[in-house]
Amino acid sequence: MSAGGPRTALVTGGSRGIGRACALALAGDGHRVALCYRADKEGAAETVTAITDSGGQALAVAADVSDPGALDGAMKEIESTWGPVQILVNNAGVTRDGLLMRMTDEQWGEVLHTNLDGAFYAIRRATPGMIRGRFGRIVNVGSASGATGSAGQVNYAAAKAGLLGLTRSVARELASRNVTCNLVAPGPIATAMFDGVSDERQAELTRLVPLARLGTPDEVGATVAFLCSEAAGYITGAAIPVDGGLSMGH
Ligand code: NDP
């Protein structure tokens, strides 16, 4: 249990992968964890069961983060169950890879709407409650590619780099209200998203990682949960890589 007692948390995209690991880590710290998902209802139910089976409290809500109205509905449901969201983890993300010259407006738009606009909508909706409660922890899940760039992913890298500017601006704007905002930037992590990368690119990325392996979702979840803890109260506007050393120097 965290020193400040149980808090109400929302993890976006908690139906699998890194989001699920974040939800489990926060529940392990004693927090009440809501998760939203867009389509993977079964996965979301599995996350909820994993938490409740170990004695925690969890709630799954369907909400597409790129739709501010849907997010508002999810937040209302969470607030009526547990009160205001005090911990927000913006994890929901998608890739729609393609070479620059062949990238369609749809590929560009979908990635920006989900990965960047979605985080903005969720932060904007959650902060009044955090300010009223004089406590807030926001963690945005970026990517090493936001710093290094990534061929074939101009949309994704731009969205992830945008999250850093969002993170640092929110950190400055809300610091006086005891609301922190940080970014965790994973390198290659073994999830469904990484499975979607070509074998060639997977091998290349793994070769570039000084620790010479993929990371696990739990390794990202542990870092996110730490940044959401009371102990991390003096950390804001930080970008923490969880990437086996991949982005060192960037
Ligand atoms: P997964 O594809 O395994 O999971 C993505 C999650 O996001 C799912 O729960 C999915 O739910 C949800 N999601 C996607 N779009 C939306 C949406 N519009 N609204 C709500 N939920 C949505 O990916 P990972 O776990 O690998 O990735 C999680 C985060 O980590 C992403 O932001 C990703 O960019 C980042 N990351 C991942 C890396 C990796 O190597 N895996 C490396 C660096 C960063 P549903 O299916 O229901 O839509």
mmCIF file of C-alpha atoms and ligand atoms in Angstrom:
data_model
loop_
_atom_site.group_PDB
_atom_site.id
_atom_site.type_symbol
_atom_site.label_atom_id
_atom_site.label_comp_id
_atom_site.label_asym_id
_atom_site.label_seq_id
_atom_site.Cartn_x
_atom_site.Cartn_y
_atom_site.Cartn_z
ATOM 1 C CA MET A 1 0.000 0.000 0.000
ATOM 2 C CA SER A 2 1.305 3.448 -0.894
ATOM 3 C CA ALA A 3 1.960 5.840 1.999
ATOM 4 C CA GLY A 4 -0.825 8.194 0.826
ATOM 5 C CA GLY A 5 -3.420 5.408 0.895
ATOM 6 C CA PRO A 6 -5.367 4.004 -2.011
ATOM 7 C CA ARG A 7 -6.034 6.389 -4.892
ATOM 8 C CA THR A 8 -8.314 6.186 -7.919
ATOM 9 C CA ALA A 9 -6.373 5.448 -11.090
ATOM 10 C CA LEU A 10 -7.249 5.321 -14.793
ATOM 11 C CA VAL A 11 -5.054 3.484 -17.277
ATOM 12 C CA THR A 12 -6.017 4.039 -20.908
ATOM 13 C CA GLY A 13 -5.574 0.996 -23.134
ATOM 14 C CA GLY A 14 -5.524 -1.430 -20.233
ATOM 15 C CA SER A 15 -6.795 -4.476 -22.098
ATOM 16 C CA ARG A 16 -3.363 -5.987 -22.768
ATOM 17 C CA GLY A 17 0.353 -5.352 -23.020
ATOM 18 C CA ILE A 18 1.940 -2.427 -21.231
ATOM 19 C CA GLY A 19 -1.400 -0.958 -20.121
ATOM 20 C CA ARG A 20 -2.363 -4.197 -18.423
ATOM 21 C CA ALA A 21 1.024 -4.334 -16.674
ATOM 22 C CA CYS A 22 0.565 -0.725 -15.483
ATOM 23 C CA ALA A 23 -2.915 -1.572 -14.163
ATOM 24 C CA LEU A 24 -1.581 -4.625 -12.286
ATOM 25 C CA ALA A 25 1.343 -2.675 -10.816
ATOM 26 C CA LEU A 26 -0.926 0.144 -9.611
ATOM 27 C CA ALA A 27 -3.372 -2.380 -8.128
ATOM 28 C CA GLY A 28 -0.395 -4.069 -6.449
ATOM 29 C CA ASP A 29 0.323 -0.724 -4.773
ATOM 30 C CA GLY A 30 -3.219 -0.761 -3.387
ATOM 31 C CA HIS A 31 -4.898 1.637 -5.810
ATOM 32 C CA ARG A 32 -8.411 1.265 -7.291
ATOM 33 C CA VAL A 33 -7.772 0.828 -10.990
ATOM 34 C CA ALA A 34 -10.077 1.691 -13.858
ATOM 35 C CA LEU A 35 -9.007 0.842 -17.368
ATOM 36 C CA CYS A 36 -10.414 1.874 -20.675
ATOM 37 C CA TYR A 37 -10.187 0.095 -23.979
ATOM 38 C CA ARG A 38 -11.548 0.631 -27.466
ATOM 39 C CA ALA A 39 -12.406 -2.841 -28.775
ATOM 40 C CA ASP A 40 -10.719 -5.593 -26.766
ATOM 41 C CA LYS A 41 -13.523 -6.256 -24.255
ATOM 42 C CA GLU A 42 -12.275 -9.753 -23.424
ATOM 43 C CA GLY A 43 -8.762 -8.519 -22.756
ATOM 44 C CA ALA A 44 -10.118 -5.775 -20.500
ATOM 45 C CA ALA A 45 -12.167 -8.349 -18.564
ATOM 46 C CA GLU A 46 -9.024 -10.482 -18.137
ATOM 47 C CA THR A 47 -7.154 -7.507 -16.665
ATOM 48 C CA VAL A 48 -10.033 -6.880 -14.251
ATOM 49 C CA THR A 49 -10.095 -10.550 -13.196
ATOM 50 C CA ALA A 50 -6.325 -10.606 -12.671
ATOM 51 C CA ILE A 51 -6.658 -7.641 -10.301
ATOM 52 C CA THR A 52 -9.743 -8.778 -8.421
ATOM 53 C CA ASP A 53 -8.342 -12.331 -8.055
ATOM 54 C CA SER A 54 -5.458 -10.855 -6.103
ATOM 55 C CA GLY A 55 -7.781 -8.866 -3.852
ATOM 56 C CA GLY A 56 -7.726 -5.538 -5.703
ATOM 57 C CA GLN A 57 -10.478 -3.313 -7.072
ATOM 58 C CA ALA A 58 -10.808 -2.866 -10.831
ATOM 59 C CA LEU A 59 -13.285 -1.510 -13.350
ATOM 60 C CA ALA A 60 -13.228 -1.705 -17.160
ATOM 61 C CA VAL A 61 -14.915 0.975 -19.255
ATOM 62 C CA ALA A 62 -15.153 1.053 -23.055
ATOM 63 C CA ALA A 63 -13.910 4.416 -24.343
ATOM 64 C CA ASP A 64 -12.000 5.418 -27.440
ATOM 65 C CA VAL A 65 -9.483 8.004 -26.207
ATOM 66 C CA SER A 66 -9.621 9.882 -29.494
ATOM 67 C CA ASP A 67 -13.264 10.717 -28.714
ATOM 68 C CA PRO A 68 -13.494 13.316 -25.923
ATOM 69 C CA GLY A 69 -17.202 12.575 -25.413
ATOM 70 C CA ALA A 70 -16.505 8.879 -24.833
ATOM 71 C CA LEU A 71 -13.704 9.738 -22.403
ATOM 72 C CA ASP A 72 -16.024 12.080 -20.529
ATOM 73 C CA GLY A 73 -18.541 9.243 -20.192
ATOM 74 C CA ALA A 74 -15.833 6.911 -18.863
ATOM 75 C CA MET A 75 -14.611 9.497 -16.365
ATOM 76 C CA LYS A 76 -18.190 10.063 -15.132
ATOM 77 C CA GLU A 77 -18.610 6.335 -14.568
ATOM 78 C CA ILE A 78 -15.322 6.136 -12.636
ATOM 79 C CA GLU A 79 -16.139 9.247 -10.585
ATOM 80 C CA SER A 80 -19.559 7.920 -9.628
ATOM 81 C CA THR A 81 -17.973 4.639 -8.510
ATOM 82 C CA TRP A 82 -14.817 5.800 -6.737
ATOM 83 C CA GLY A 83 -14.575 9.594 -6.936
ATOM 84 C CA PRO A 84 -12.186 11.691 -9.035
ATOM 85 C CA VAL A 85 -9.303 10.170 -10.975
ATOM 86 C CA GLN A 86 -6.108 11.004 -9.061
ATOM 87 C CA ILE A 87 -3.698 8.923 -11.127
ATOM 88 C CA LEU A 88 -3.880 8.984 -14.927
ATOM 89 C CA VAL A 89 -1.734 6.791 -17.148
ATOM 90 C CA ASN A 90 -2.049 7.689 -20.835
ATOM 91 C CA ASN A 91 -0.955 4.424 -22.392
ATOM 92 C CA ALA A 92 -3.418 3.823 -25.268
ATOM 93 C CA GLY A 93 -1.529 3.827 -28.516
ATOM 94 C CA VAL A 94 -1.570 2.484 -32.057
ATOM 95 C CA THR A 95 0.853 2.215 -34.967
ATOM 96 C CA ARG A 96 -0.023 2.620 -38.638
ATOM 97 C CA ASP A 97 3.414 2.333 -40.178
ATOM 98 C CA GLY A 98 4.371 3.289 -43.709
ATOM 99 C CA LEU A 99 7.044 5.115 -45.595
ATOM 100 C CA LEU A 100 6.692 8.894 -45.567
ATOM 101 C CA MET A 101 5.881 9.321 -49.234
ATOM 102 C CA ARG A 102 3.210 6.638 -49.143
ATOM 103 C CA MET A 103 1.684 7.565 -45.794
ATOM 104 C CA THR A 104 -1.990 8.460 -46.114
ATOM 105 C CA ASP A 105 -3.793 11.229 -44.255
ATOM 106 C CA GLU A 106 -5.725 8.480 -42.475
ATOM 107 C CA GLN A 107 -2.552 6.744 -41.225
ATOM 108 C CA TRP A 108 -1.173 10.069 -40.017
ATOM 109 C CA GLY A 109 -4.456 11.170 -38.447
ATOM 110 C CA GLU A 110 -5.317 7.947 -36.673
ATOM 111 C CA VAL A 111 -1.954 7.754 -34.915
ATOM 112 C CA LEU A 112 -1.943 11.426 -33.918
ATOM 113 C CA HIS A 113 -5.585 11.308 -32.748
ATOM 114 C CA THR A 114 -5.078 8.266 -30.539
ATOM 115 C CA ASN A 115 -1.524 8.713 -29.257
ATOM 116 C CA LEU A 116 -1.401 12.490 -28.803
ATOM 117 C CA ASP A 117 -4.919 13.975 -28.886
ATOM 118 C CA GLY A 118 -6.147 11.136 -26.646
ATOM 119 C CA ALA A 119 -3.620 12.014 -23.931
ATOM 120 C CA PHE A 120 -4.559 15.688 -24.153
ATOM 121 C CA TYR A 121 -8.288 14.926 -23.858
ATOM 122 C CA ALA A 122 -7.767 12.664 -20.848
ATOM 123 C CA ILE A 123 -5.473 15.123 -19.063
ATOM 124 C CA ARG A 124 -7.825 18.040 -19.696
ATOM 125 C CA ARG A 125 -10.771 16.049 -18.356
ATOM 126 C CA ALA A 126 -8.978 14.682 -15.272
ATOM 127 C CA THR A 127 -7.106 17.737 -14.025
ATOM 128 C CA PRO A 128 -9.963 19.735 -12.421
ATOM 129 C CA GLY A 129 -10.547 16.826 -10.008
ATOM 130 C CA MET A 130 -6.828 16.524 -9.301
ATOM 131 C CA ILE A 131 -6.555 20.252 -8.596
ATOM 132 C CA ARG A 132 -9.585 20.181 -6.276
ATOM 133 C CA GLY A 133 -8.051 17.225 -4.420
ATOM 134 C CA ARG A 134 -4.595 18.865 -4.362
ATOM 135 C CA PHE A 135 -2.997 15.668 -5.647
ATOM 136 C CA GLY A 136 -2.379 14.264 -9.078
ATOM 137 C CA ARG A 137 -0.051 11.934 -10.890
ATOM 138 C CA ILE A 138 -0.052 11.843 -14.687
ATOM 139 C CA VAL A 139 2.201 9.511 -16.658
ATOM 140 C CA ASN A 140 2.281 9.539 -20.446
ATOM 141 C CA VAL A 141 3.648 6.509 -22.259
ATOM 142 C CA GLY A 142 5.931 7.794 -24.991
ATOM 143 C CA SER A 143 8.525 5.825 -26.915
ATOM 144 C CA ALA A 144 12.258 5.824 -27.503
ATOM 145 C CA SER A 145 11.360 6.625 -31.117
ATOM 146 C CA GLY A 146 10.051 10.030 -30.023
ATOM 147 C CA ALA A 147 13.672 10.981 -29.331
ATOM 148 C CA THR A 148 15.543 8.900 -31.897
ATOM 149 C CA GLY A 149 13.075 9.084 -34.815
ATOM 150 C CA SER A 150 12.017 5.946 -36.628
ATOM 151 C CA ALA A 151 12.033 5.274 -40.367
ATOM 152 C CA GLY A 152 8.563 4.183 -41.484
ATOM 153 C CA GLN A 153 6.937 5.732 -38.425
ATOM 154 C CA VAL A 154 6.852 9.500 -38.986
ATOM 155 C CA ASN A 155 3.310 9.599 -37.585
ATOM 156 C CA TYR A 156 4.140 7.549 -34.478
ATOM 157 C CA ALA A 157 7.458 9.269 -33.696
ATOM 158 C CA ALA A 158 5.860 12.705 -34.157
ATOM 159 C CA ALA A 159 3.020 11.775 -31.781
ATOM 160 C CA LYS A 160 5.459 10.412 -29.194
ATOM 161 C CA ALA A 161 7.720 13.470 -29.451
ATOM 162 C CA GLY A 162 4.591 15.614 -29.078
ATOM 163 C CA LEU A 163 3.797 13.810 -25.843
ATOM 164 C CA LEU A 164 7.068 15.090 -24.376
ATOM 165 C CA GLY A 165 6.116 18.726 -25.029
ATOM 166 C CA LEU A 166 2.645 18.023 -23.626
ATOM 167 C CA THR A 167 4.172 16.362 -20.551
ATOM 168 C CA ARG A 168 6.553 19.198 -19.768
ATOM 169 C CA SER A 169 3.960 21.921 -20.338
ATOM 170 C CA VAL A 170 1.435 20.165 -18.091
ATOM 171 C CA ALA A 171 4.192 19.657 -15.498
ATOM 172 C CA ARG A 172 4.932 23.384 -15.459
ATOM 173 C CA GLU A 173 1.282 24.429 -15.490
ATOM 174 C CA LEU A 174 0.168 22.177 -12.645
ATOM 175 C CA ALA A 175 3.267 21.968 -10.439
ATOM 176 C CA SER A 176 1.921 24.504 -7.964
ATOM 177 C CA ARG A 177 -1.167 22.282 -7.515
ATOM 178 C CA ASN A 178 0.809 19.201 -6.460
ATOM 179 C CA VAL A 179 0.064 17.509 -9.772
ATOM 180 C CA THR A 180 3.075 15.882 -11.421
ATOM 181 C CA CYS A 181 3.314 14.869 -15.055
ATOM 182 C CA ASN A 182 6.044 12.615 -16.414
ATOM 183 C CA LEU A 183 6.775 10.561 -19.497
ATOM 184 C CA VAL A 184 7.998 6.986 -19.646
ATOM 185 C CA ALA A 185 9.680 6.130 -22.938
ATOM 186 C CA PRO A 186 9.847 2.382 -23.581
ATOM 187 C CA GLY A 187 12.149 0.745 -26.085
ATOM 188 C CA PRO A 188 11.154 -2.562 -27.710
ATOM 189 C CA ILE A 189 8.792 -4.374 -25.336
ATOM 190 C CA ALA A 190 7.368 -7.855 -25.922
ATOM 191 C CA THR A 191 3.678 -7.115 -26.630
ATOM 192 C CA ALA A 192 1.159 -7.558 -29.450
ATOM 193 C CA MET A 193 2.233 -4.182 -30.826
ATOM 194 C CA PHE A 194 5.849 -5.296 -31.129
ATOM 195 C CA ASP A 195 4.726 -8.608 -32.673
ATOM 196 C CA GLY A 196 3.292 -6.483 -35.479
ATOM 197 C CA VAL A 197 6.768 -5.176 -36.405
ATOM 198 C CA SER A 198 8.516 -7.046 -39.254
ATOM 199 C CA ASP A 199 10.929 -9.831 -38.208
ATOM 200 C CA GLU A 200 13.764 -7.919 -39.822
ATOM 201 C CA ARG A 201 13.032 -4.740 -37.847
ATOM 202 C CA GLN A 202 12.556 -6.744 -34.625
ATOM 203 C CA ALA A 203 16.001 -8.304 -35.035
ATOM 204 C CA GLU A 204 17.571 -4.948 -35.885
ATOM 205 C CA LEU A 205 16.026 -3.217 -32.855
ATOM 206 C CA THR A 206 17.039 -5.976 -30.484
ATOM 207 C CA ARG A 207 20.601 -5.816 -31.832
ATOM 208 C CA LEU A 208 20.705 -2.072 -31.107
ATOM 209 C CA VAL A 209 19.651 -2.502 -27.470
ATOM 210 C CA PRO A 210 22.732 -2.498 -25.191
ATOM 211 C CA LEU A 211 21.007 -4.953 -22.822
ATOM 212 C CA ALA A 212 20.489 -7.190 -25.892
ATOM 213 C CA ARG A 213 16.910 -8.284 -25.179
ATOM 214 C CA LEU A 214 13.341 -7.085 -25.342
ATOM 215 C CA GLY A 215 11.865 -5.446 -22.282
ATOM 216 C CA THR A 216 8.829 -6.868 -20.509
ATOM 217 C CA PRO A 217 5.532 -5.025 -19.948
ATOM 218 C CA ASP A 218 6.087 -5.466 -16.189
ATOM 219 C CA GLU A 219 9.360 -3.534 -16.389
ATOM 220 C CA VAL A 220 7.451 -0.582 -17.835
ATOM 221 C CA GLY A 221 4.579 -1.048 -15.360
ATOM 222 C CA ALA A 222 6.948 -0.917 -12.381
ATOM 223 C CA THR A 223 8.433 2.394 -13.551
ATOM 224 C CA VAL A 224 5.000 3.882 -14.197
ATOM 225 C CA ALA A 225 3.737 2.773 -10.766
ATOM 226 C CA PHE A 226 6.781 4.336 -9.107
ATOM 227 C CA LEU A 227 6.113 7.675 -10.829
ATOM 228 C CA CYS A 228 2.518 7.468 -9.539
ATOM 229 C CA SER A 229 3.613 6.809 -5.955
ATOM 230 C CA GLU A 230 3.956 9.243 -3.065
ATOM 231 C CA ALA A 231 7.696 8.567 -3.160
ATOM 232 C CA ALA A 232 7.960 10.173 -6.607
ATOM 233 C CA GLY A 233 6.465 13.473 -5.410
ATOM 234 C CA TYR A 234 9.547 15.500 -6.370
ATOM 235 C CA ILE A 235 9.726 14.206 -9.945
ATOM 236 C CA THR A 236 7.894 16.164 -12.621
ATOM 237 C CA GLY A 237 8.495 16.920 -16.291
ATOM 238 C CA ALA A 238 10.896 13.975 -16.487
ATOM 239 C CA ALA A 239 11.282 11.600 -19.418
ATOM 240 C CA ILE A 240 12.351 8.206 -18.106
ATOM 241 C CA PRO A 241 13.601 5.678 -20.664
ATOM 242 C CA VAL A 242 12.798 2.006 -20.076
ATOM 243 C CA ASP A 243 14.645 0.799 -23.126
ATOM 244 C CA GLY A 244 17.657 -1.306 -22.247
ATOM 245 C CA GLY A 245 19.872 1.672 -23.081
ATOM 246 C CA LEU A 246 18.605 2.066 -26.665
ATOM 247 C CA SER A 247 18.126 5.833 -26.558
ATOM 248 C CA MET A 248 21.231 6.706 -24.534
ATOM 249 C CA GLY A 249 22.626 10.017 -25.735
ATOM 250 C CA HIS A 250 19.362 11.241 -27.234
HETATM 251 P P1 NDP B 1 -0.843 -3.115 -27.531
HETATM 252 O O1 NDP B 1 -1.236 -2.982 -28.954
HETATM 253 O O2 NDP B 1 -0.507 -4.442 -26.994
HETATM 254 O O3 NDP B 1 -1.985 -2.468 -26.599
HETATM 255 C C1 NDP B 1 -2.524 -1.223 -26.925
HETATM 256 C C2 NDP B 1 -3.637 -0.897 -25.959
HETATM 257 O O4 NDP B 1 -4.179 0.385 -26.323
HETATM 258 C C3 NDP B 1 -4.768 -1.889 -26.029
HETATM 259 O O5 NDP B 1 -5.304 -2.043 -24.732
HETATM 260 C C4 NDP B 1 -5.778 -1.184 -26.941
HETATM 261 O O6 NDP B 1 -7.102 -1.595 -26.663
HETATM 262 C C5 NDP B 1 -5.582 0.254 -26.502
HETATM 263 N N1 NDP B 1 -6.043 1.224 -27.481
HETATM 264 C C6 NDP B 1 -5.610 1.407 -28.741
HETATM 265 N N2 NDP B 1 -6.264 2.427 -29.317
HETATM 266 C C7 NDP B 1 -7.139 2.883 -28.398
HETATM 267 C C8 NDP B 1 -8.102 3.929 -28.383
HETATM 268 N N3 NDP B 1 -8.290 4.721 -29.450
HETATM 269 N N4 NDP B 1 -8.817 4.129 -27.256
HETATM 270 C C9 NDP B 1 -8.636 3.350 -26.172
HETATM 271 N N5 NDP B 1 -7.743 2.362 -26.121
HETATM 272 C C10 NDP B 1 -7.005 2.124 -27.227
HETATM 273 O O7 NDP B 1 0.374 -2.102 -27.338
HETATM 274 P P2 NDP B 1 1.522 -1.995 -26.215
HETATM 275 O O8 NDP B 1 1.061 -2.514 -24.918
HETATM 276 O O9 NDP B 1 2.765 -2.508 -26.822
HETATM 277 O O10 NDP B 1 1.652 -0.409 -26.172
HETATM 278 C C11 NDP B 1 1.154 0.388 -25.118
HETATM 279 C C12 NDP B 1 1.786 1.765 -25.216
HETATM 280 O O11 NDP B 1 3.216 1.642 -25.157
HETATM 281 C C13 NDP B 1 1.487 2.482 -26.528
HETATM 282 O O12 NDP B 1 1.305 3.861 -26.285
HETATM 283 C C14 NDP B 1 2.744 2.259 -27.334
HETATM 284 O O13 NDP B 1 2.931 3.251 -28.287
HETATM 285 C C15 NDP B 1 3.800 2.300 -26.244
HETATM 286 N N6 NDP B 1 5.060 1.669 -26.620
HETATM 287 C C16 NDP B 1 5.127 0.331 -26.903
HETATM 288 C C17 NDP B 1 6.339 -0.226 -27.276
HETATM 289 C C18 NDP B 1 6.485 -1.693 -27.598
HETATM 290 O O14 NDP B 1 7.566 -2.075 -28.068
HETATM 291 N N7 NDP B 1 5.503 -2.522 -27.368
HETATM 292 C C19 NDP B 1 7.562 0.595 -27.388
HETATM 293 C C20 NDP B 1 7.374 1.973 -27.047
HETATM 294 C C21 NDP B 1 6.149 2.478 -26.676
HETATM 295 P P3 NDP B 1 -8.118 -2.063 -27.832
HETATM 296 O O15 NDP B 1 -7.513 -3.191 -28.567
HETATM 297 O O16 NDP B 1 -9.364 -2.376 -27.110
HETATM 298 O O17 NDP B 1 -8.237 -0.887 -28.763
#
